[in-house]
PDB file of C-alpha atoms in Angstrom:
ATOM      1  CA  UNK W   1       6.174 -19.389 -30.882  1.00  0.00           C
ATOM      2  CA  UNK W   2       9.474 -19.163 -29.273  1.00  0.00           C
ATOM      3  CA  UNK W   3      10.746 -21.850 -26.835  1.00  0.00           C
ATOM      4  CA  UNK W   4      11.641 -21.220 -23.168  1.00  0.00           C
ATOM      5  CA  UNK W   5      15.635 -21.372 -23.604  1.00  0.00           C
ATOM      6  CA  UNK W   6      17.954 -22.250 -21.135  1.00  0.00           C
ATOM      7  CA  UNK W   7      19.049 -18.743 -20.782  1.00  0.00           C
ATOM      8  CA  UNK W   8      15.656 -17.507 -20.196  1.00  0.00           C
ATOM      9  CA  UNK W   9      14.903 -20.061 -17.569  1.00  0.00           C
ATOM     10  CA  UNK W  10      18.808 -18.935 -15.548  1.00  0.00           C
ATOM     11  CA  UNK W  11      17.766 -15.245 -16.299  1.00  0.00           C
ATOM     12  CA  UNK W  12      14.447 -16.249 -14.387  1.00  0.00           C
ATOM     13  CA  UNK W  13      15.747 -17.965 -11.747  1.00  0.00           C
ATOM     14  CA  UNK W  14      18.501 -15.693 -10.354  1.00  0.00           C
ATOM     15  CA  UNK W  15      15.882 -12.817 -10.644  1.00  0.00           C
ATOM     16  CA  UNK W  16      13.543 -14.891  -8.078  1.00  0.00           C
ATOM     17  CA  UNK W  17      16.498 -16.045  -6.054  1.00  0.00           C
ATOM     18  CA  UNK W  18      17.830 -12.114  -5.938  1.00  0.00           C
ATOM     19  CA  UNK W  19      14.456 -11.315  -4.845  1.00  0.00           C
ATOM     20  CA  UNK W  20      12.933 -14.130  -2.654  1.00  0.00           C
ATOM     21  CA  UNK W  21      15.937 -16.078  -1.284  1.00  0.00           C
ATOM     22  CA  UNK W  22      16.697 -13.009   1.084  1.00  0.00           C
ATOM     23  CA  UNK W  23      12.798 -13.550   2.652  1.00  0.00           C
ATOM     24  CA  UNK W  24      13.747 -17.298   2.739  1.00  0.00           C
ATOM     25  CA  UNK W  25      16.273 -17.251   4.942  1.00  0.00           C
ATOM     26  CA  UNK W  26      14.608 -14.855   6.962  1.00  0.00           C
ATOM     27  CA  UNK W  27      11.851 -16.765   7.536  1.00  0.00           C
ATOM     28  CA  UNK W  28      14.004 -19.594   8.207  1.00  0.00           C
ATOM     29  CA  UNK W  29      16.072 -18.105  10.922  1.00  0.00           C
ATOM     30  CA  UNK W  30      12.487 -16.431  12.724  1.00  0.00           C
ATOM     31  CA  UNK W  31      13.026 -20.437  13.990  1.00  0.00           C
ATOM     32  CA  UNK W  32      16.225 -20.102  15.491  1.00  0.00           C
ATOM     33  CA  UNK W  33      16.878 -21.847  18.841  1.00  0.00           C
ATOM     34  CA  UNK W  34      19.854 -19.654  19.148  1.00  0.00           C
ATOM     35  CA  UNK W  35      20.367 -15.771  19.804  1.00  0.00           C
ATOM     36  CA  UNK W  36      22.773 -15.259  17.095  1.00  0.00           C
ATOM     37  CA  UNK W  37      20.674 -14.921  13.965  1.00  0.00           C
ATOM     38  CA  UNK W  38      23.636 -16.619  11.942  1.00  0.00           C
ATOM     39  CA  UNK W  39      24.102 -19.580  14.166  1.00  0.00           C
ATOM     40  CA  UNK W  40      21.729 -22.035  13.506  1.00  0.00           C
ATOM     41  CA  UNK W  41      20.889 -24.331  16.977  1.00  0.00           C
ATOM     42  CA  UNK W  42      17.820 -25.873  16.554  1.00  0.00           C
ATOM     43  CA  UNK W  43      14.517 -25.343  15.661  1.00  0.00           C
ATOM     44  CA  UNK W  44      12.098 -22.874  17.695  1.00  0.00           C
ATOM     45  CA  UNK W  45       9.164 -21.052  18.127  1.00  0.00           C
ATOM     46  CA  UNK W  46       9.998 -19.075  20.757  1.00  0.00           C
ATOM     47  CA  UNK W  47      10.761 -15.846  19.588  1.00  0.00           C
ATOM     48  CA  UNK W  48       7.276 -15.334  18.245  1.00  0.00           C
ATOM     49  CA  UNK W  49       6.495 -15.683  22.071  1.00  0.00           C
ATOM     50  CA  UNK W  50       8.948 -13.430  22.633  1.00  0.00           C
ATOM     51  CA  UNK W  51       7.641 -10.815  20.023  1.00  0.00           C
ATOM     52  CA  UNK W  52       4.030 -11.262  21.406  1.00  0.00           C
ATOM     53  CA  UNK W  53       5.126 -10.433  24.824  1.00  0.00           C
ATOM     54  CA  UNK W  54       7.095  -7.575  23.831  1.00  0.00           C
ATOM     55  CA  UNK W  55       4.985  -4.362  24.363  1.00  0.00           C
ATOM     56  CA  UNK W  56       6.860  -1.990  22.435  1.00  0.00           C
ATOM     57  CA  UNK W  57       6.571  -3.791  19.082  1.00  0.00           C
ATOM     58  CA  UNK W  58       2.868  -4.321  19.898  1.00  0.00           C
ATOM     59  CA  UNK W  59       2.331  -0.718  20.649  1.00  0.00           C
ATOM     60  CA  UNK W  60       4.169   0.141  16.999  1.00  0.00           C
ATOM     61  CA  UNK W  61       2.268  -2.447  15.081  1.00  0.00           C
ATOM     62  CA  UNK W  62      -0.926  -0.681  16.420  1.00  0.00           C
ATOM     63  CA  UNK W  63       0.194   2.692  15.704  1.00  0.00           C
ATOM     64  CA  UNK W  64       1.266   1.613  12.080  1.00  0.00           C
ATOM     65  CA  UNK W  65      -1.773   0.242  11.252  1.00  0.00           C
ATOM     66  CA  UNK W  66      -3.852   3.162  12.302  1.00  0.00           C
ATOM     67  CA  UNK W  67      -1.830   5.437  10.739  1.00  0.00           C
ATOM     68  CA  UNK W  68      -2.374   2.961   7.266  1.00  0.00           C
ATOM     69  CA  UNK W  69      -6.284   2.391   7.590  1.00  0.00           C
ATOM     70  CA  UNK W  70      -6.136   6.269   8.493  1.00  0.00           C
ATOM     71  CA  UNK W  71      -4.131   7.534   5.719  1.00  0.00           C
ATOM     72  CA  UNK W  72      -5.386   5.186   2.801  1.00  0.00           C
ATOM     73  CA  UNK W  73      -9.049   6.015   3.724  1.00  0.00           C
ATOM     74  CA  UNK W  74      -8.351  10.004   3.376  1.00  0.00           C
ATOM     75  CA  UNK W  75      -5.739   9.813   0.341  1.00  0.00           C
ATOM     76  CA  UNK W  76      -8.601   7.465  -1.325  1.00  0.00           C
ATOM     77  CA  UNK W  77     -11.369  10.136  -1.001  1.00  0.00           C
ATOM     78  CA  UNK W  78      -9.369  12.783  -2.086  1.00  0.00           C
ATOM     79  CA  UNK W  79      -7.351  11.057  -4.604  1.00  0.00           C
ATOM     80  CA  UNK W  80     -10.508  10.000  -6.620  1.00  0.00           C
ATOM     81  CA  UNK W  81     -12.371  13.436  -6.177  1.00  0.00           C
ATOM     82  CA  UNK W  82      -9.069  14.894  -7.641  1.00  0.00           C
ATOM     83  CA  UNK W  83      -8.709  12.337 -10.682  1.00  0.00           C
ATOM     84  CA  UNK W  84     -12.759  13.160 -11.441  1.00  0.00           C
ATOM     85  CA  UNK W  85     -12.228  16.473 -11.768  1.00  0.00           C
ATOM     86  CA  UNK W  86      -8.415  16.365 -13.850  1.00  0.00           C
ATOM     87  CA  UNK W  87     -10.383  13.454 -16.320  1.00  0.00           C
ATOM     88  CA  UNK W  88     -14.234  15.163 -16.135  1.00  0.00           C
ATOM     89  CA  UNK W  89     -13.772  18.704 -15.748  1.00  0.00           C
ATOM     90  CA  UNK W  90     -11.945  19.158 -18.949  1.00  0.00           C
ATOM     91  CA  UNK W  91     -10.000  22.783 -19.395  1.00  0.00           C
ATOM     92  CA  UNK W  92     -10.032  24.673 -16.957  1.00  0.00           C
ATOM     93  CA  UNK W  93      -8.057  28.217 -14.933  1.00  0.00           C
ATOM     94  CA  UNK W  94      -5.516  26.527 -12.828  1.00  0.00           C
ATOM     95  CA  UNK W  95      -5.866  22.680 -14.400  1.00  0.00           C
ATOM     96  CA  UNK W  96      -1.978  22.756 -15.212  1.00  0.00           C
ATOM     97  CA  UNK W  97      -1.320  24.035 -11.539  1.00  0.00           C
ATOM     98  CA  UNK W  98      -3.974  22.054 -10.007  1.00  0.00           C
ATOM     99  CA  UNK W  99      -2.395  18.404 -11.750  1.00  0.00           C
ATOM    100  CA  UNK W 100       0.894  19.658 -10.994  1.00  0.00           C
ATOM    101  CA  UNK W 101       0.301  19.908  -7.394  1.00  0.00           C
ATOM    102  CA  UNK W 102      -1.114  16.222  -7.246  1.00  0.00           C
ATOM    103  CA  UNK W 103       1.477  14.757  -9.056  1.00  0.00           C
ATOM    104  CA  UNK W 104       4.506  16.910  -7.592  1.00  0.00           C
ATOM    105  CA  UNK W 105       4.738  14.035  -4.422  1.00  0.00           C
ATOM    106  CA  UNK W 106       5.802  11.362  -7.193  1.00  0.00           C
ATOM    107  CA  UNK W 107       8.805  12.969  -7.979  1.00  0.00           C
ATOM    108  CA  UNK W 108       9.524  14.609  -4.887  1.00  0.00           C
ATOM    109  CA  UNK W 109      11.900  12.841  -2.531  1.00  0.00           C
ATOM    110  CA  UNK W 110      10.954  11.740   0.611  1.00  0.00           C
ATOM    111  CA  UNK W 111      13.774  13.910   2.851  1.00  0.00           C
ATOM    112  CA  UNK W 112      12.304  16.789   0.847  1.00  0.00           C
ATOM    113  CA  UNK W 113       8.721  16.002   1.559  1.00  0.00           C
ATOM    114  CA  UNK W 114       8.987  15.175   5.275  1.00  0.00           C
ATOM    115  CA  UNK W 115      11.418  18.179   6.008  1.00  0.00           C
ATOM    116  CA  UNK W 116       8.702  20.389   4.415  1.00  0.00           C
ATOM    117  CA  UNK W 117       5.438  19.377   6.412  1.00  0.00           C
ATOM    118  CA  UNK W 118       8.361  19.486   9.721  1.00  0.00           C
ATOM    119  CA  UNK W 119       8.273  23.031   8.993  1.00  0.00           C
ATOM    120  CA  UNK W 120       4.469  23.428   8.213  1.00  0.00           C
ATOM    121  CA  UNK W 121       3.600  21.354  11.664  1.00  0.00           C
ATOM    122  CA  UNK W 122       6.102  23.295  13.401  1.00  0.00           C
ATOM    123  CA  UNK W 123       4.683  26.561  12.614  1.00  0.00           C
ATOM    124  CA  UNK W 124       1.295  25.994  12.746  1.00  0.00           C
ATOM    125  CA  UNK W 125       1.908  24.853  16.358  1.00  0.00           C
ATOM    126  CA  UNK W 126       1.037  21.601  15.429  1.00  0.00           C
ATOM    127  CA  UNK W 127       2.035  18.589  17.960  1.00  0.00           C
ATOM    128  CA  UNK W 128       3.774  15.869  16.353  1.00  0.00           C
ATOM    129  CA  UNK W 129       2.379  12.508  16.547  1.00  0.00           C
ATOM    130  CA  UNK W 130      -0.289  10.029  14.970  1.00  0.00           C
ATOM    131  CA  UNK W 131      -2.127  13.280  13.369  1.00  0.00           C
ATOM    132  CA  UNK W 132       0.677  14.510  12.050  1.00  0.00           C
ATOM    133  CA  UNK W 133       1.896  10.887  10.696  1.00  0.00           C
ATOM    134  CA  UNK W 134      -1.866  10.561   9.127  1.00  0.00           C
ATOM    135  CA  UNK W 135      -1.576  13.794   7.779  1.00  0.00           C
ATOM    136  CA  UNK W 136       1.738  12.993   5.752  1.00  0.00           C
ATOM    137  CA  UNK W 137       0.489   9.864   4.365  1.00  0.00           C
ATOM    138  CA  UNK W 138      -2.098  11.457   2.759  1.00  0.00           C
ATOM    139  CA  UNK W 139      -0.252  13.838   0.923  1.00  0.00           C
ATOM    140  CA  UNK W 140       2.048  11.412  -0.725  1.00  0.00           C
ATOM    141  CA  UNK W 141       0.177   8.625  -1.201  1.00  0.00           C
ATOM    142  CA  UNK W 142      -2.862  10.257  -2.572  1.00  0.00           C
ATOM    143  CA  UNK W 143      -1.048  11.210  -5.499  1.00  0.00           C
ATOM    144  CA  UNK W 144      -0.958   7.079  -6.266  1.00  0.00           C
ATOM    145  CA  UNK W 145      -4.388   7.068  -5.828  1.00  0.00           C
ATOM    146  CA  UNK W 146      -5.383   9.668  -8.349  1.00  0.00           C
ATOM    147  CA  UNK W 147      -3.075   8.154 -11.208  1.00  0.00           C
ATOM    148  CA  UNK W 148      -4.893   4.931 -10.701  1.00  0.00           C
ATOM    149  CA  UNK W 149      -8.051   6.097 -10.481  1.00  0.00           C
ATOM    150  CA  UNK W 150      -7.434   8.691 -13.560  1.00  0.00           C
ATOM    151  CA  UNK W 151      -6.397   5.757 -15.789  1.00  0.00           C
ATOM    152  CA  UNK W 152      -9.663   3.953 -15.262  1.00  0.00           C
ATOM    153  CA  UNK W 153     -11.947   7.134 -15.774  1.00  0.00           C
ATOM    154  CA  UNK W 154      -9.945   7.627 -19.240  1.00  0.00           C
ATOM    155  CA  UNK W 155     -11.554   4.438 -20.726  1.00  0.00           C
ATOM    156  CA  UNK W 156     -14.782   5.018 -18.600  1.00  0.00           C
ATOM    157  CA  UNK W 157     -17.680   4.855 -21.371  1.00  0.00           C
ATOM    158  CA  UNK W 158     -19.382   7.746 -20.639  1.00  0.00           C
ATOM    159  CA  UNK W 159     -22.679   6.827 -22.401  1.00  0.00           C
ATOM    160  CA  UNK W 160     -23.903   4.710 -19.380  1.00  0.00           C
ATOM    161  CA  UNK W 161     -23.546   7.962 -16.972  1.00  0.00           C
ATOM    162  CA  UNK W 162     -25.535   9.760 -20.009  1.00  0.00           C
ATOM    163  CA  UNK W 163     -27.993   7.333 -19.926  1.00  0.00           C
ATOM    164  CA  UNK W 164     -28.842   7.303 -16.127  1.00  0.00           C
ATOM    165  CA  UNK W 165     -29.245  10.961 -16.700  1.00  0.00           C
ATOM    166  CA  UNK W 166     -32.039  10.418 -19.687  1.00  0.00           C
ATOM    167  CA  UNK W 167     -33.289   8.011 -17.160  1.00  0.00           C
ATOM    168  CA  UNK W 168     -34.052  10.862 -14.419  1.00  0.00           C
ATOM    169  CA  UNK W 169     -31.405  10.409 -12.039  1.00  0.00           C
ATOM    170  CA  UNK W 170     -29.204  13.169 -10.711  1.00  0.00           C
ATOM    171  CA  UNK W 171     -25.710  13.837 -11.190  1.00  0.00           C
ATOM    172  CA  UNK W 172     -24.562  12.666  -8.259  1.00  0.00           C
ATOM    173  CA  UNK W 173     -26.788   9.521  -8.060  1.00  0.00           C
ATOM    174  CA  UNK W 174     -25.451   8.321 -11.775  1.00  0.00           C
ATOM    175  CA  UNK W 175     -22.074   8.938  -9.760  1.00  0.00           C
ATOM    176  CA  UNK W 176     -22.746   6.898  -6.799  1.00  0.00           C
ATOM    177  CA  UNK W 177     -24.986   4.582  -8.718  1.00  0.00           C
ATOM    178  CA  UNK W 178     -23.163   4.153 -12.365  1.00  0.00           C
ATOM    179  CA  UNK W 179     -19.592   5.269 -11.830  1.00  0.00           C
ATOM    180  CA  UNK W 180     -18.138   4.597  -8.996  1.00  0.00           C
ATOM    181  CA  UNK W 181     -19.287   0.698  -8.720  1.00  0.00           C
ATOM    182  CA  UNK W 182     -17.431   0.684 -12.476  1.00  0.00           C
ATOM    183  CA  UNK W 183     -14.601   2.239 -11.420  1.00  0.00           C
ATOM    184  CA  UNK W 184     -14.531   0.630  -7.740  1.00  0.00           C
ATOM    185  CA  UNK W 185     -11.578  -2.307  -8.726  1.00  0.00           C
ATOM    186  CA  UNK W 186      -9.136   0.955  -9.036  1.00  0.00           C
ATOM    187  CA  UNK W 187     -10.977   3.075  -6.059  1.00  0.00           C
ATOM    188  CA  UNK W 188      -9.831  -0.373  -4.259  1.00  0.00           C
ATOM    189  CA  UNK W 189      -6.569  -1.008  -6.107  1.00  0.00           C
ATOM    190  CA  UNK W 190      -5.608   2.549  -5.439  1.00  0.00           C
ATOM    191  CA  UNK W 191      -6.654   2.432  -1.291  1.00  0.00           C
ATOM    192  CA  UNK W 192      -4.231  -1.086  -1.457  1.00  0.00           C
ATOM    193  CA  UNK W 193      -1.256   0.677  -2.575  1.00  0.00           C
ATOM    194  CA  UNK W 194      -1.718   3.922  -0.386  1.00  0.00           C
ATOM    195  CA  UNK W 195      -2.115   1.374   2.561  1.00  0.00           C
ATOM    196  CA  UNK W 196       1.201  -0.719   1.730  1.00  0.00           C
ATOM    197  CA  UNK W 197       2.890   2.707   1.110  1.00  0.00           C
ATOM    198  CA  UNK W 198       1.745   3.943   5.014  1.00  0.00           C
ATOM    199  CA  UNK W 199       2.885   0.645   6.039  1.00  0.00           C
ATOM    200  CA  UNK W 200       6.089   0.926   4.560  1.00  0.00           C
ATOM    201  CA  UNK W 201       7.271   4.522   4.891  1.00  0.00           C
ATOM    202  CA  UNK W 202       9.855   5.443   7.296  1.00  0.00           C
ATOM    203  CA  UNK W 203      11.492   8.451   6.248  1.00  0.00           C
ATOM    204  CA  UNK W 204       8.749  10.960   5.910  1.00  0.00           C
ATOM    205  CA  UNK W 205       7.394   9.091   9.391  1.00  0.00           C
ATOM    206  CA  UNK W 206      10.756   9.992  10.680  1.00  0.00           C
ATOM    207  CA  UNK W 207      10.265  13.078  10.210  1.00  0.00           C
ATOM    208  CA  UNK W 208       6.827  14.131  11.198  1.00  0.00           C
ATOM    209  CA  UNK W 209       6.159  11.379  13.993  1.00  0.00           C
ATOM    210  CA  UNK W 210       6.904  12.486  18.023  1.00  0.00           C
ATOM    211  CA  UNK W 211       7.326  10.394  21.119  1.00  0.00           C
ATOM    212  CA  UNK W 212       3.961   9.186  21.823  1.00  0.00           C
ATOM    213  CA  UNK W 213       3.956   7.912  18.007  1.00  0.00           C
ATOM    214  CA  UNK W 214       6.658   5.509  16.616  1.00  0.00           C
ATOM    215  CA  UNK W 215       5.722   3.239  13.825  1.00  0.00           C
ATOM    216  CA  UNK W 216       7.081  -0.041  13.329  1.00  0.00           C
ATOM    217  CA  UNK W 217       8.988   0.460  10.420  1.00  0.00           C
ATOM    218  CA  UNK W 218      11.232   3.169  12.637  1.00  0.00           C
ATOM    219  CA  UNK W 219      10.828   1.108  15.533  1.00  0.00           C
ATOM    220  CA  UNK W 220      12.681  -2.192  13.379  1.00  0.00           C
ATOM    221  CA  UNK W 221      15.086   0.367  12.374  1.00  0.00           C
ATOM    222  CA  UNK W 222      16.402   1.879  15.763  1.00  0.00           C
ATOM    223  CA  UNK W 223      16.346  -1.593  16.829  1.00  0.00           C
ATOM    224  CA  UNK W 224      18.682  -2.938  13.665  1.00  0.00           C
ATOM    225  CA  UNK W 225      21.236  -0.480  14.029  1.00  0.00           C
ATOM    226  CA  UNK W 226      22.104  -2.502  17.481  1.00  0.00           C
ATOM    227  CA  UNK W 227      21.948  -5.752  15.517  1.00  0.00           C
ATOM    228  CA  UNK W 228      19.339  -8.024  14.392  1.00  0.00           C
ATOM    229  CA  UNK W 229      17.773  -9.842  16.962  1.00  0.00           C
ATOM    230  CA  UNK W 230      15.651 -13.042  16.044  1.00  0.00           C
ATOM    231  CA  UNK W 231      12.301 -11.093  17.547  1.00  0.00           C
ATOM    232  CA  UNK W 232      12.819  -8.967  14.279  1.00  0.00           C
ATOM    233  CA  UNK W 233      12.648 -12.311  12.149  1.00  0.00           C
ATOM    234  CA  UNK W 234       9.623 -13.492  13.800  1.00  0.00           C
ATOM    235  CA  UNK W 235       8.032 -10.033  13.246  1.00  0.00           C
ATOM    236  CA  UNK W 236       9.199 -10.047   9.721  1.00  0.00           C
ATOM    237  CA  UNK W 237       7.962 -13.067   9.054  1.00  0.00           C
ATOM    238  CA  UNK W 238       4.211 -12.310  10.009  1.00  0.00           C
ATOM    239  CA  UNK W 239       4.419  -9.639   8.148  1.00  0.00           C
ATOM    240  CA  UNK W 240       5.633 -11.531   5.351  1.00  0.00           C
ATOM    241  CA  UNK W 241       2.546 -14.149   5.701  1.00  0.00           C
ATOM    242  CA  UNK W 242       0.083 -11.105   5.953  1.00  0.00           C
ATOM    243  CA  UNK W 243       1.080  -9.731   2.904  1.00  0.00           C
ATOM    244  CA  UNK W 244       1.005 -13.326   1.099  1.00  0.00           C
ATOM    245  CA  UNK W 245      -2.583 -14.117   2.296  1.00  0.00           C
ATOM    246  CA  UNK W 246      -3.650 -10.574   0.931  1.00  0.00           C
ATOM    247  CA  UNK W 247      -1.831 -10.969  -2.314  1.00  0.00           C
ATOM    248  CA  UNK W 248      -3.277 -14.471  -2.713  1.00  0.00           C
ATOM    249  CA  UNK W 249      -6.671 -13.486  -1.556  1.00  0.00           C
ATOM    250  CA  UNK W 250      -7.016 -10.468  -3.988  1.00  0.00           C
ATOM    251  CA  UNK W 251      -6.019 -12.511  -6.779  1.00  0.00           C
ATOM    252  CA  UNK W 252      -8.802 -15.295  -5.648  1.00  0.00           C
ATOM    253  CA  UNK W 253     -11.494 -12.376  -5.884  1.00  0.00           C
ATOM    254  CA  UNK W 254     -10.432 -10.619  -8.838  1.00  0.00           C
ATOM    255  CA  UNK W 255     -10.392 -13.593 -10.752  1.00  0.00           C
ATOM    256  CA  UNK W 256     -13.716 -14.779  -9.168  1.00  0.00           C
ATOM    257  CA  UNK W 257     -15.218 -11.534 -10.315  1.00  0.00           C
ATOM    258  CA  UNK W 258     -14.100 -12.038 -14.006  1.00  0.00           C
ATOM    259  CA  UNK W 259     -15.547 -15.555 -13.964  1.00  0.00           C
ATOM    260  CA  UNK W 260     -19.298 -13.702 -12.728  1.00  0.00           C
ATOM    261  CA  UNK W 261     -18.665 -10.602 -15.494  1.00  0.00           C
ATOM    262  CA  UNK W 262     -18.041 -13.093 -17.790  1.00  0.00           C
ATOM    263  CA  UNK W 263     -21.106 -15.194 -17.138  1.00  0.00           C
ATOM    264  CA  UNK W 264     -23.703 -12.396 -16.789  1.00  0.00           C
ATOM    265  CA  UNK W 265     -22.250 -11.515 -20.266  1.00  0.00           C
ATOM    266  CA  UNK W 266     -23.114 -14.856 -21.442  1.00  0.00           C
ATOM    267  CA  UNK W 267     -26.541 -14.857 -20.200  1.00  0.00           C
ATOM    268  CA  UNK W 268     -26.964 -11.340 -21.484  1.00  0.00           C
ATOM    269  CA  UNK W 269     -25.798 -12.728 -25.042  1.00  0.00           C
ATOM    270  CA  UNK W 270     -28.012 -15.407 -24.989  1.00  0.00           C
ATOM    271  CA  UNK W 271     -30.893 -13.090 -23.912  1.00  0.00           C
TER     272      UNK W 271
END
């Protein structure tokens, strides 16, 4: 067994410090008594009364997070529909067109992809705003949900659909019934990461967003390029404690659910 060196435990620590001091400091300054986000002049909490009472960041936060449970919800749907049919269907006229098309968004960049549905919503007649936003989501971030789900359905054992079929139930209810609770930690994992993707995206939002529909991601960025004011830490800062109780609280119920798989298998050993 080899032993933690000295260089592995520097290598370690400037890798956490290059990632996490940066969110430190933020969350440090969100206290600020002072203006200046450099100066430090006490501590303070009033610039998350600030933030609260500041209507425009309120009215973004709302508009991102529709846009999110929107998007995720849609690119889910179709993102495991189209990951059944590339792992279940087998060969088929069209397959290599069909997975290239779901795929394609992963390797497309994002000036390409939100210049292109610009041009699609534009002649369509399409107005620009949350639908438009919602509909751009889903077509990049359902291509995250398929490869997630697709991986799952690769090492699916098939025998227990086959056997719900023997059993008299119909192909869809040895779906609903057999499959998808077996495959639901992806289904969920995949909805996760399209909703953090929605949440974070501001260049294809950029694009296909209009003035009744800013996001908060474009909304912190207009507002940095005439400096950072300490509302932007506070807001920042929540978001950076939302995230952490999600993280923490998916971890507590993953590893709760291994702890009940792994004691029904016990009981069903013993039985």
């Amino acid at each position: 067994m080899r032993r933690f060196s000295w260089f592995n435990a520097t290598a370690l620590s400037l890798g956490f410090a290059f990632l996490y001091l940066p969110m430190i400091v933020l969350i440090v300054y969100s206290f600020n008594e002072s203006r200046l986000v450099t100066v430090w002049a006490g501590f303070s909490t009033k610039w998350y009364g600030e933030l609260l009472r500041n209507q425009e960041y309120l009215d973004a936060a709302w508009v991102t997070l529709k846009v999110a449970l929107m998007s995720s919800t849609i690119a889910t749907v179709l993102g495991t529909l189209a990951a059944y049919v590339l792992v279940r269907a087998g060969r088929f006229s069209g397959r290599t067109l069909f997975s290239g098309m779901i795929y394609a968004p992963l390797v497309m960049p994002e000036v390409i992809t939100g210049l292109s549905l610009l041009l699609l919503f534009i002649g369509i007649g399409l107005d620009r705003g949350v639908l438009t936003i919602v509909l751009a989501h889903t077509t990049f971030a359902m291509c995250y949900v398929s490869v997630v789900v697709s991986s799952r359905l690769a090492t699916f054992d098939r025998s227990l659909e086959e056997a719900a079929l023997d059993l008299g139930a119909t192909p869809f209810d040895s779906f609903r019934l057999v499959t998808l609770p077996i495959i639901a930690p992806a289904v969920i994992s995949g909805w996760l990461l399209a909703f953090t993707l929605s949440l974070d995206d501001l260049v294809i939002a950029s694009f296909t967003t209009g003035p009744s529909a800013t996001t908060l991601p474009i909304k912190i960025f207009s507002a940095v390029r005439l400096g950072v004011s300490p509302e932007i830490n506070a807001l920042s800062t929540i978001m950076i404690g939302l995230v952490t109780i999600g993280v923490i609280s998916a971890s507590l119920a993953t590893k709760r659910a291994a702890v009940a798989r792994a004691r029904d298998e016990q009981a069903a050993a013993r039985t």
